[in-house]
mmCIF file of N, CA and C in Angstrom:
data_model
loop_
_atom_site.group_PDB
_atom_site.id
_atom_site.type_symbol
_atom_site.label_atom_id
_atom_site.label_comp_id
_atom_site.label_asym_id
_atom_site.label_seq_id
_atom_site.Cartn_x
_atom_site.Cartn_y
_atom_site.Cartn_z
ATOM 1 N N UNK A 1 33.008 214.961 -101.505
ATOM 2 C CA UNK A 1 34.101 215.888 -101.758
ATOM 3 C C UNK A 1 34.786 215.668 -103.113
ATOM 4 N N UNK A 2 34.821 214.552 -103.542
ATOM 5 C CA UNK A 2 35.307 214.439 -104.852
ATOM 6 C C UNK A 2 34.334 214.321 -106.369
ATOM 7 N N UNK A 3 33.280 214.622 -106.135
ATOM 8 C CA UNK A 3 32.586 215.107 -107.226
ATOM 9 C C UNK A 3 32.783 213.772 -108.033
ATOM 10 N N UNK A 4 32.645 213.195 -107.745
ATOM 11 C CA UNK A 4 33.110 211.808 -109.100
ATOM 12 C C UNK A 4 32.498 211.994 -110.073
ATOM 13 N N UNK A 5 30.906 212.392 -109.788
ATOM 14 C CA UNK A 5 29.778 211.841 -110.693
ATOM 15 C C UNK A 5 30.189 213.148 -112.016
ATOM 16 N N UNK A 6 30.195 214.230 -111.530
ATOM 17 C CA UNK A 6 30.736 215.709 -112.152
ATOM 18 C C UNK A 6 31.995 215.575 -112.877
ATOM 19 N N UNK A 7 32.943 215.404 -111.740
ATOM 20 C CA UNK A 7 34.313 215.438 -112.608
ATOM 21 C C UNK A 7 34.046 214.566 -113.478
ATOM 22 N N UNK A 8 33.827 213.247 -113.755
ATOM 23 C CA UNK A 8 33.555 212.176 -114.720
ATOM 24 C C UNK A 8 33.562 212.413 -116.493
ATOM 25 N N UNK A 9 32.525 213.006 -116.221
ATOM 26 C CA UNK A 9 32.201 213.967 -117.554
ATOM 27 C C UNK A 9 32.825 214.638 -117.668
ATOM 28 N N UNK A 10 33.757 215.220 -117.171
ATOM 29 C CA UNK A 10 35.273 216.383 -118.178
ATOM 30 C C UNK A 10 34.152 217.873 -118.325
ATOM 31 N N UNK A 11 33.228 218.202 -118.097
ATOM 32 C CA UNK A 11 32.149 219.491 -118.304
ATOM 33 C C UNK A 11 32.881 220.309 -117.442
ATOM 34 N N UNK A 12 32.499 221.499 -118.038
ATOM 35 C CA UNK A 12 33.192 222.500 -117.186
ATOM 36 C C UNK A 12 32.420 223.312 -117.610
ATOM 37 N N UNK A 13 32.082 224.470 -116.235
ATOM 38 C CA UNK A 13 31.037 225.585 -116.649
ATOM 39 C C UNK A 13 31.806 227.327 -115.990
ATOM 40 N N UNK A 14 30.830 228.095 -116.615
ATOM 41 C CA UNK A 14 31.127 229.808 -116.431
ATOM 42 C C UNK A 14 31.241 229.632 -115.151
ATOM 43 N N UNK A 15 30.435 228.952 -114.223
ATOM 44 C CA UNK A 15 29.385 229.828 -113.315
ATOM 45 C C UNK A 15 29.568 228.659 -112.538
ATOM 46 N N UNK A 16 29.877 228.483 -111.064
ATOM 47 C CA UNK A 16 30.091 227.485 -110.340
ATOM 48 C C UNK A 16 29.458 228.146 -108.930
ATOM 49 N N UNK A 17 28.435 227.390 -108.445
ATOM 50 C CA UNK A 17 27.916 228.317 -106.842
ATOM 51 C C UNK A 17 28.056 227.213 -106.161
ATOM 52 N N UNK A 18 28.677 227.189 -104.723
ATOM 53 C CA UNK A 18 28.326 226.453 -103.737
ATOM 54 C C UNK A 18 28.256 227.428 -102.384
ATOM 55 N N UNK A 19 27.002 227.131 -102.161
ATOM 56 C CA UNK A 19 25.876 227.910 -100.865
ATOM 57 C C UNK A 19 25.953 226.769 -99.635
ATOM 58 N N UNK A 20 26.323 227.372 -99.004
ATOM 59 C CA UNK A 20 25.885 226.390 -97.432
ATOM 60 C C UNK A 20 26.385 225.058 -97.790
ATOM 61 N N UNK A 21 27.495 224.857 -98.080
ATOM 62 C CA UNK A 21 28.170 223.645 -98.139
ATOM 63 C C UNK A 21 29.178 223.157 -97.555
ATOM 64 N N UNK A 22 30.181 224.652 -97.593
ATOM 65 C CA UNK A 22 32.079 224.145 -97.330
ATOM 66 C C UNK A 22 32.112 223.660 -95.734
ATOM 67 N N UNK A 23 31.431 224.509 -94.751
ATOM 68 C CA UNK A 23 31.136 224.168 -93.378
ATOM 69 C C UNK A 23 30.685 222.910 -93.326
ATOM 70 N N UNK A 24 30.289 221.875 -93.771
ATOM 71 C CA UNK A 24 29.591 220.402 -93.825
ATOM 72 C C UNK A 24 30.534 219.741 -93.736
ATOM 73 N N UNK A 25 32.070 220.180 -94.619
ATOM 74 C CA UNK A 25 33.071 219.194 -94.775
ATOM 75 C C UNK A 25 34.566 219.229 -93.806
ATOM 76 N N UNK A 26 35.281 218.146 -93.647
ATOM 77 C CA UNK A 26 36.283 218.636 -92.141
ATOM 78 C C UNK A 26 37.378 218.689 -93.031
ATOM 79 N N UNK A 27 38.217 218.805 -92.558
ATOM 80 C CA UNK A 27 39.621 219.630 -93.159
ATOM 81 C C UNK A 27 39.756 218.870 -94.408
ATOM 82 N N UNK A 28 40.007 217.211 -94.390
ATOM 83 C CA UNK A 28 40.629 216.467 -95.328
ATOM 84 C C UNK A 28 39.596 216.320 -96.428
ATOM 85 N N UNK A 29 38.518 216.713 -96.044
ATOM 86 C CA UNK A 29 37.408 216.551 -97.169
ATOM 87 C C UNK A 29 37.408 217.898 -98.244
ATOM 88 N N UNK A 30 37.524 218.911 -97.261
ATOM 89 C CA UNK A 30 37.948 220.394 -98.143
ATOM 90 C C UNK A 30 39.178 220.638 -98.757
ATOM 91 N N UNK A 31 40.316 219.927 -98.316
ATOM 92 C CA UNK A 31 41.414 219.523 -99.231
ATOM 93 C C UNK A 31 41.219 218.708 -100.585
ATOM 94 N N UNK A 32 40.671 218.093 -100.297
ATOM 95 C CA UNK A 32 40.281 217.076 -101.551
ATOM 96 C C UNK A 32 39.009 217.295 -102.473
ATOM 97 N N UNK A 33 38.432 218.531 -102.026
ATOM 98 C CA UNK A 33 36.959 218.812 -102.795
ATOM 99 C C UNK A 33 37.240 220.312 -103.570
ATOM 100 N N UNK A 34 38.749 221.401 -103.047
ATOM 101 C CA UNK A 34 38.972 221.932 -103.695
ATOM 102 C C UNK A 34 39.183 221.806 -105.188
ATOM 103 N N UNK A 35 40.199 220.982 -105.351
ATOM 104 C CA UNK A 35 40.700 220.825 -107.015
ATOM 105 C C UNK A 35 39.848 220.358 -107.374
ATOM 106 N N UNK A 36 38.311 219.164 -107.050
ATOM 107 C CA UNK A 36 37.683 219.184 -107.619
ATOM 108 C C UNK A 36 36.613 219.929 -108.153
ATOM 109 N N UNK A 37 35.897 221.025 -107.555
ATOM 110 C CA UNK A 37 35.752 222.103 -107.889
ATOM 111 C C UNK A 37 36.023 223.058 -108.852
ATOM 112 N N UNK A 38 37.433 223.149 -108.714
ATOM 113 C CA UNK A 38 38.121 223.938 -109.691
ATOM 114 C C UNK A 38 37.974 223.240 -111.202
ATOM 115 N N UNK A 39 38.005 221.976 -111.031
ATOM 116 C CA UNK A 39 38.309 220.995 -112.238
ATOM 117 C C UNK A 39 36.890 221.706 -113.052
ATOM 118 N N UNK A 40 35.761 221.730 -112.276
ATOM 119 C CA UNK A 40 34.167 222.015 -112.939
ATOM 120 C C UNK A 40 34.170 223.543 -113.516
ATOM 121 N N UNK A 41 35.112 224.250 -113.297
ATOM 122 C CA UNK A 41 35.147 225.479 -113.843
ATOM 123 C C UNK A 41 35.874 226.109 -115.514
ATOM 124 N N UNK A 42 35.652 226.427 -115.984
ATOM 125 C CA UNK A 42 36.086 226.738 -117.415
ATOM 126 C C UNK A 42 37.599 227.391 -117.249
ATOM 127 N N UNK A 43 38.253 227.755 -117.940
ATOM 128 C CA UNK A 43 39.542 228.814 -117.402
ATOM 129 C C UNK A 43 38.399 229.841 -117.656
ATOM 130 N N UNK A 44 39.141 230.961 -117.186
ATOM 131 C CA UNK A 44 37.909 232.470 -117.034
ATOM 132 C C UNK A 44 36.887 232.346 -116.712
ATOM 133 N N UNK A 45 36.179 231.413 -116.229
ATOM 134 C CA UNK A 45 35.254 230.943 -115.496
ATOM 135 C C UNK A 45 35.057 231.605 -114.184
ATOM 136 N N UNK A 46 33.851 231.301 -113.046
ATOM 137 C CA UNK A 46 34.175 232.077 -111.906
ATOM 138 C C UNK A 46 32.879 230.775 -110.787
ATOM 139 N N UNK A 47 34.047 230.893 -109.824
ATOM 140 C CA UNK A 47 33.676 229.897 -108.564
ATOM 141 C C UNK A 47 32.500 231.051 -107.369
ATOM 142 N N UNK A 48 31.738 230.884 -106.588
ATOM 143 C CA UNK A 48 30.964 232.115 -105.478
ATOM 144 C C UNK A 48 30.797 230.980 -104.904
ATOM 145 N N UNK A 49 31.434 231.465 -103.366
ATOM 146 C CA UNK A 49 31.265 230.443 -102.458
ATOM 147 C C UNK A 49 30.510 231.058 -101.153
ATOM 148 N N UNK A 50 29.910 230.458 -99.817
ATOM 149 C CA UNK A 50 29.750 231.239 -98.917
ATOM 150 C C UNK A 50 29.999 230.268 -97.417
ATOM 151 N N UNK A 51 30.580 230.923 -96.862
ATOM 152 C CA UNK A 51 30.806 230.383 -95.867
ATOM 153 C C UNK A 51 30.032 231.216 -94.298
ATOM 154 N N UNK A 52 29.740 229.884 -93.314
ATOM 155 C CA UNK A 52 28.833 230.393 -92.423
ATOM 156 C C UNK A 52 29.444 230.297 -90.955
ATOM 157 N N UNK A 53 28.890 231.264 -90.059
ATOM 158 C CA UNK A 53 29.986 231.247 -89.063
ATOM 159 C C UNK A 53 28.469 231.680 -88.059
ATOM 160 N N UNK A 54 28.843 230.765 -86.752
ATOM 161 C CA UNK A 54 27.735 231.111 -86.203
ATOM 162 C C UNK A 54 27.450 229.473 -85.028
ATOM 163 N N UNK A 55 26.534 229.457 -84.077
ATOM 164 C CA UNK A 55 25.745 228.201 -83.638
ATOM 165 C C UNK A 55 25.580 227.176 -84.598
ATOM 166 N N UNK A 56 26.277 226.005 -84.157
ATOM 167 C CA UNK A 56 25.569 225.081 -84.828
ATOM 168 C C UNK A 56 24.578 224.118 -84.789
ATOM 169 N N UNK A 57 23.459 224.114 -85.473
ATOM 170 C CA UNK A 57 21.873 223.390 -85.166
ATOM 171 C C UNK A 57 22.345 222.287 -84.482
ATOM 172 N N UNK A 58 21.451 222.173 -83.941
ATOM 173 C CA UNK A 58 20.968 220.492 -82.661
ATOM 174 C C UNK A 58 21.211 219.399 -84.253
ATOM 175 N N UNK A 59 22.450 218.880 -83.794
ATOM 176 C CA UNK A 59 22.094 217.252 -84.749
ATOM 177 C C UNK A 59 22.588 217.953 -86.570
ATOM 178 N N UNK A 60 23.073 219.160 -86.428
ATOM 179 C CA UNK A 60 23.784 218.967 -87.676
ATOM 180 C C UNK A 60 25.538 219.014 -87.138
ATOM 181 N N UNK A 61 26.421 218.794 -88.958
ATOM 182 C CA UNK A 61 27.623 218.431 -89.017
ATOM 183 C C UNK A 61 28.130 219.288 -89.162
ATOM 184 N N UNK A 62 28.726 220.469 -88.381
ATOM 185 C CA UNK A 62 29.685 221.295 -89.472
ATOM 186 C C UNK A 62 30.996 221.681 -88.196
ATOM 187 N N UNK A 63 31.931 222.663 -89.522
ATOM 188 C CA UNK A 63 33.188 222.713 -88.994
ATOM 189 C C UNK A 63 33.691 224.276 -88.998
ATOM 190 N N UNK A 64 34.626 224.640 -88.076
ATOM 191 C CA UNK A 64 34.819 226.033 -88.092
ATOM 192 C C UNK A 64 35.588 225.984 -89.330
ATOM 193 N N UNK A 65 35.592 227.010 -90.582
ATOM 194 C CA UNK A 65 36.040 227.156 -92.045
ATOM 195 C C UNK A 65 36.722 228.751 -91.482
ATOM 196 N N UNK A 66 37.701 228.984 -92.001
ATOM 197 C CA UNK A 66 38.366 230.277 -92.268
ATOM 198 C C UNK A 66 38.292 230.749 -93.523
ATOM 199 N N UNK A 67 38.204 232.133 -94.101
ATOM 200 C CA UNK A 67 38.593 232.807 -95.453
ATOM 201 C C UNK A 67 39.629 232.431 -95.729
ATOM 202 N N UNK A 68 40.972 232.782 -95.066
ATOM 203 C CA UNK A 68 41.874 232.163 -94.820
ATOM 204 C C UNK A 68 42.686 231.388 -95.718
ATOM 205 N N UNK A 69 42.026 230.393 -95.157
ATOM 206 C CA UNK A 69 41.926 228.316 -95.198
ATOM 207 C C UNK A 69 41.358 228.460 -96.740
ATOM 208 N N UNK A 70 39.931 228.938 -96.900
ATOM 209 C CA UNK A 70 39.779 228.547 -98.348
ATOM 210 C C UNK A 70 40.431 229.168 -98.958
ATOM 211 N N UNK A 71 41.052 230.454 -98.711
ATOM 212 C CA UNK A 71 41.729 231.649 -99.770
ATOM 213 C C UNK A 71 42.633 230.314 -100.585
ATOM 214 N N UNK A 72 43.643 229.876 -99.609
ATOM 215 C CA UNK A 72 44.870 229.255 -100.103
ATOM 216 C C UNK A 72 44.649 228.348 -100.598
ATOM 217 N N UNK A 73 43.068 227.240 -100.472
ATOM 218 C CA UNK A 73 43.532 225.953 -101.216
ATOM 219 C C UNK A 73 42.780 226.498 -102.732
ATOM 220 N N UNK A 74 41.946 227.348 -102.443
ATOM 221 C CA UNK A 74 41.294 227.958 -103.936
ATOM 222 C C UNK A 74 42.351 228.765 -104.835
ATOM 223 N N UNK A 75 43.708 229.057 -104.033
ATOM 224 C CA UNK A 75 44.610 229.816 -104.696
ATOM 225 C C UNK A 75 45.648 228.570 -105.377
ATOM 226 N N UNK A 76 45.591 227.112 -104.980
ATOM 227 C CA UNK A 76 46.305 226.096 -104.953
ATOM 228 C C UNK A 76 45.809 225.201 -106.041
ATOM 229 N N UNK A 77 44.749 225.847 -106.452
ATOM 230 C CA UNK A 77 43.835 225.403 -107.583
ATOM 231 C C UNK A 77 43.494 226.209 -108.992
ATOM 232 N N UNK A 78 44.416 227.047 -108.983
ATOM 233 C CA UNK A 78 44.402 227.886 -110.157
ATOM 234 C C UNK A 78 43.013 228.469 -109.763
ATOM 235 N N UNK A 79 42.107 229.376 -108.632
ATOM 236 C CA UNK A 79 41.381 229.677 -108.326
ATOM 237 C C UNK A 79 41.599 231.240 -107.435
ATOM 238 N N UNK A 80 41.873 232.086 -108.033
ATOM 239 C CA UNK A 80 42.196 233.995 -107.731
ATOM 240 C C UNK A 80 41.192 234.645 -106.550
ATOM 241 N N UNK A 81 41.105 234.821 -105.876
ATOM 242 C CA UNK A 81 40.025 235.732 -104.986
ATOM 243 C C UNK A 81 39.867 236.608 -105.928
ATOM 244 N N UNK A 82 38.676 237.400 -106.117
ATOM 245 C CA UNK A 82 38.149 237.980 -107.120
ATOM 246 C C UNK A 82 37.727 239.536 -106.232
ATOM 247 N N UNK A 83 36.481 238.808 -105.208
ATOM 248 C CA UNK A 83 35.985 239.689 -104.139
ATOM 249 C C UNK A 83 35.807 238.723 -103.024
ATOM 250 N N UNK A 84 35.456 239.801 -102.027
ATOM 251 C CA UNK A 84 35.278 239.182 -100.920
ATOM 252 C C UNK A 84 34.316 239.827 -99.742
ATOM 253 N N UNK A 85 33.210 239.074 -99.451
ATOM 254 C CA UNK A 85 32.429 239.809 -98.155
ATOM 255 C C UNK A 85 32.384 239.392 -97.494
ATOM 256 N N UNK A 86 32.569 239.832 -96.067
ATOM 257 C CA UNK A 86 32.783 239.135 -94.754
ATOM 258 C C UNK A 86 31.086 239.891 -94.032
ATOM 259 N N UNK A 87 30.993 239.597 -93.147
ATOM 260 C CA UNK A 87 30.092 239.947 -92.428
ATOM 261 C C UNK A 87 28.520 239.710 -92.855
ATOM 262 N N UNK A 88 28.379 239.374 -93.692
ATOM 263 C CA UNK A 88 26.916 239.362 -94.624
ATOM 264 C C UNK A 88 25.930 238.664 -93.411
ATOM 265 N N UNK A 89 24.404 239.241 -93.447
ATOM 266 C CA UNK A 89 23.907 239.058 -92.241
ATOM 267 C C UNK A 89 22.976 237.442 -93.012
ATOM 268 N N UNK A 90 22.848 236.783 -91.271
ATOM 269 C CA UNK A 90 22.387 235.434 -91.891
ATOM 270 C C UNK A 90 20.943 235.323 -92.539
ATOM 271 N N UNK A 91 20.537 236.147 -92.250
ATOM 272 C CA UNK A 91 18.614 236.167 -92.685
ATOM 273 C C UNK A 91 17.974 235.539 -92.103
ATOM 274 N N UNK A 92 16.445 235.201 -92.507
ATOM 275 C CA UNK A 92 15.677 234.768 -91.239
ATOM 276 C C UNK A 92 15.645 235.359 -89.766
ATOM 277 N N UNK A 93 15.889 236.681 -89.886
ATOM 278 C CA UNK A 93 16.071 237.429 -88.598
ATOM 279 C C UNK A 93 17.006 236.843 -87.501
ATOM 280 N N UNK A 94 17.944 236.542 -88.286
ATOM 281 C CA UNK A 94 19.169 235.795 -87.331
ATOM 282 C C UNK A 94 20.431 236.590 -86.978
ATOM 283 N N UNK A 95 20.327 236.825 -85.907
ATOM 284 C CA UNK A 95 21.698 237.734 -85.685
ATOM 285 C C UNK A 95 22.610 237.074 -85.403
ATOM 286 N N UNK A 96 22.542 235.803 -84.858
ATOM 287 C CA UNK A 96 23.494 235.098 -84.282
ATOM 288 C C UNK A 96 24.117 234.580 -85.062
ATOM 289 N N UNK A 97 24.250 234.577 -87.097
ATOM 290 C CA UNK A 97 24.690 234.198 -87.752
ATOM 291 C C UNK A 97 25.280 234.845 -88.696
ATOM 292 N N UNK A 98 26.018 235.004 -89.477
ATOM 293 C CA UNK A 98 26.691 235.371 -90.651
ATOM 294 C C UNK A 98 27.546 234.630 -90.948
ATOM 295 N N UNK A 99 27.450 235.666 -92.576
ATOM 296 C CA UNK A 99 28.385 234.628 -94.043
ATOM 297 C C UNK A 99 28.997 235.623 -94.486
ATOM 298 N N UNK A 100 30.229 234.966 -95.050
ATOM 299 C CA UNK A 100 31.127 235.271 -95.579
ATOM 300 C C UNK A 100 31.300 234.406 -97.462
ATOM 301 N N UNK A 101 30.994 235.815 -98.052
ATOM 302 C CA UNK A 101 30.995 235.319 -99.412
ATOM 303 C C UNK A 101 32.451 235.390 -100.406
ATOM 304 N N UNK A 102 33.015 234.289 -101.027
ATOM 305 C CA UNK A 102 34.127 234.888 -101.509
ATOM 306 C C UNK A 102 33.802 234.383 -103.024
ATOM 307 N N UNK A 103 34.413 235.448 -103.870
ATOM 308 C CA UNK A 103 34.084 235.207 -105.739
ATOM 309 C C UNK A 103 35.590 234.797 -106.263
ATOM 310 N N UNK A 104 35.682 233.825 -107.012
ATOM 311 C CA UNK A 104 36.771 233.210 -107.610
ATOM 312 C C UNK A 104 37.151 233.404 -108.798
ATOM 313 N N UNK A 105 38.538 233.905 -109.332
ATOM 314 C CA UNK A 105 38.195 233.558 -111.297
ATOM 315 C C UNK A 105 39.067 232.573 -111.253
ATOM 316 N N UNK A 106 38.669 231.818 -111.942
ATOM 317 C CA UNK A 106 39.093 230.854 -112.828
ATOM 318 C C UNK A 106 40.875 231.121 -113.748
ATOM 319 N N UNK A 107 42.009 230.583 -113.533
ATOM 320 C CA UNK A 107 43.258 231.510 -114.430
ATOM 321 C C UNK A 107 43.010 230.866 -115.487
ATOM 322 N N UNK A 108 43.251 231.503 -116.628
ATOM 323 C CA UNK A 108 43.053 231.092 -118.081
ATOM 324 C C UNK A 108 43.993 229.939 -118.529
ATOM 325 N N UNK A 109 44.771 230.068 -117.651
ATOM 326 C CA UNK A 109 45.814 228.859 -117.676
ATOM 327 C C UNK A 109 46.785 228.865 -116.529
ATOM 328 N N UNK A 110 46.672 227.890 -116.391
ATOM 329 C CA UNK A 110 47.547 226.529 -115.023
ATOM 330 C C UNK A 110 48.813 227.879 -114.284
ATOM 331 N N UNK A 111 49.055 227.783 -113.129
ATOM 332 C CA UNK A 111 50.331 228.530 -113.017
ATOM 333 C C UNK A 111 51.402 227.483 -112.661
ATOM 334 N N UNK A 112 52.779 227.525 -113.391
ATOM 335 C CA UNK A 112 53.609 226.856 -113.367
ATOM 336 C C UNK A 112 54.259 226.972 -111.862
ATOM 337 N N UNK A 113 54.859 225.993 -111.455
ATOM 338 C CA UNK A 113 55.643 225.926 -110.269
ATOM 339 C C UNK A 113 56.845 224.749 -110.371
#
């Protein structure tokens, strides 16, 4: 969740994807893996995330994630909802699954509080 190896290097890019990931991590890990995230993004930059909702496999880890839940800590991170798709079908002829994709921009600069 904290990207050490990433944040480390100070790099920051346009284009940030994380696919089939945020569900892996439990609350305190997605608290703490937001800002790092954000940190990897440029200002005007843009975050695409997807989140999966559905059965979970025999012997894997995951956690119920809300839009929600990420809206606010990605909004807590200088991180904007951009777009948003809910319902997206899981593939592999899976009905019993869907994702929810949300697109982020990056604010060009910090918002004061």
């Amino acid at each position: 969740p904290d990207l050490a190896v990433l944040t480390a290097t100070a790099k920051t890019f346009d284009l940030v994807m994380m696919t089939a990931v945020w569900m892996h991590l439990d609350d305190d890990q997605r608290r703490r893996a937001m800002p790092s995230v954000a940190r990897l993004v440029r200002p005007g930059g843009t975050f695409i995330m997807s989140l999966r909702y559905g059965p979970v496999p025999a012997g894997r880890r995951m956690f119920v994630v809300t839009a929600e839940e990420t809206i606010a800590l990605a909004a807590n991170a200088n991180l904007a909802l951009a777009h948003r798709f809910d319902n997206q079908p899981g593939g592999f002829g899976r009905t019993d699954v869907s994702w929810t994709k949300l697109v982020f921009a990056k604010e060009e600069s910090p918002r004061r509080v």
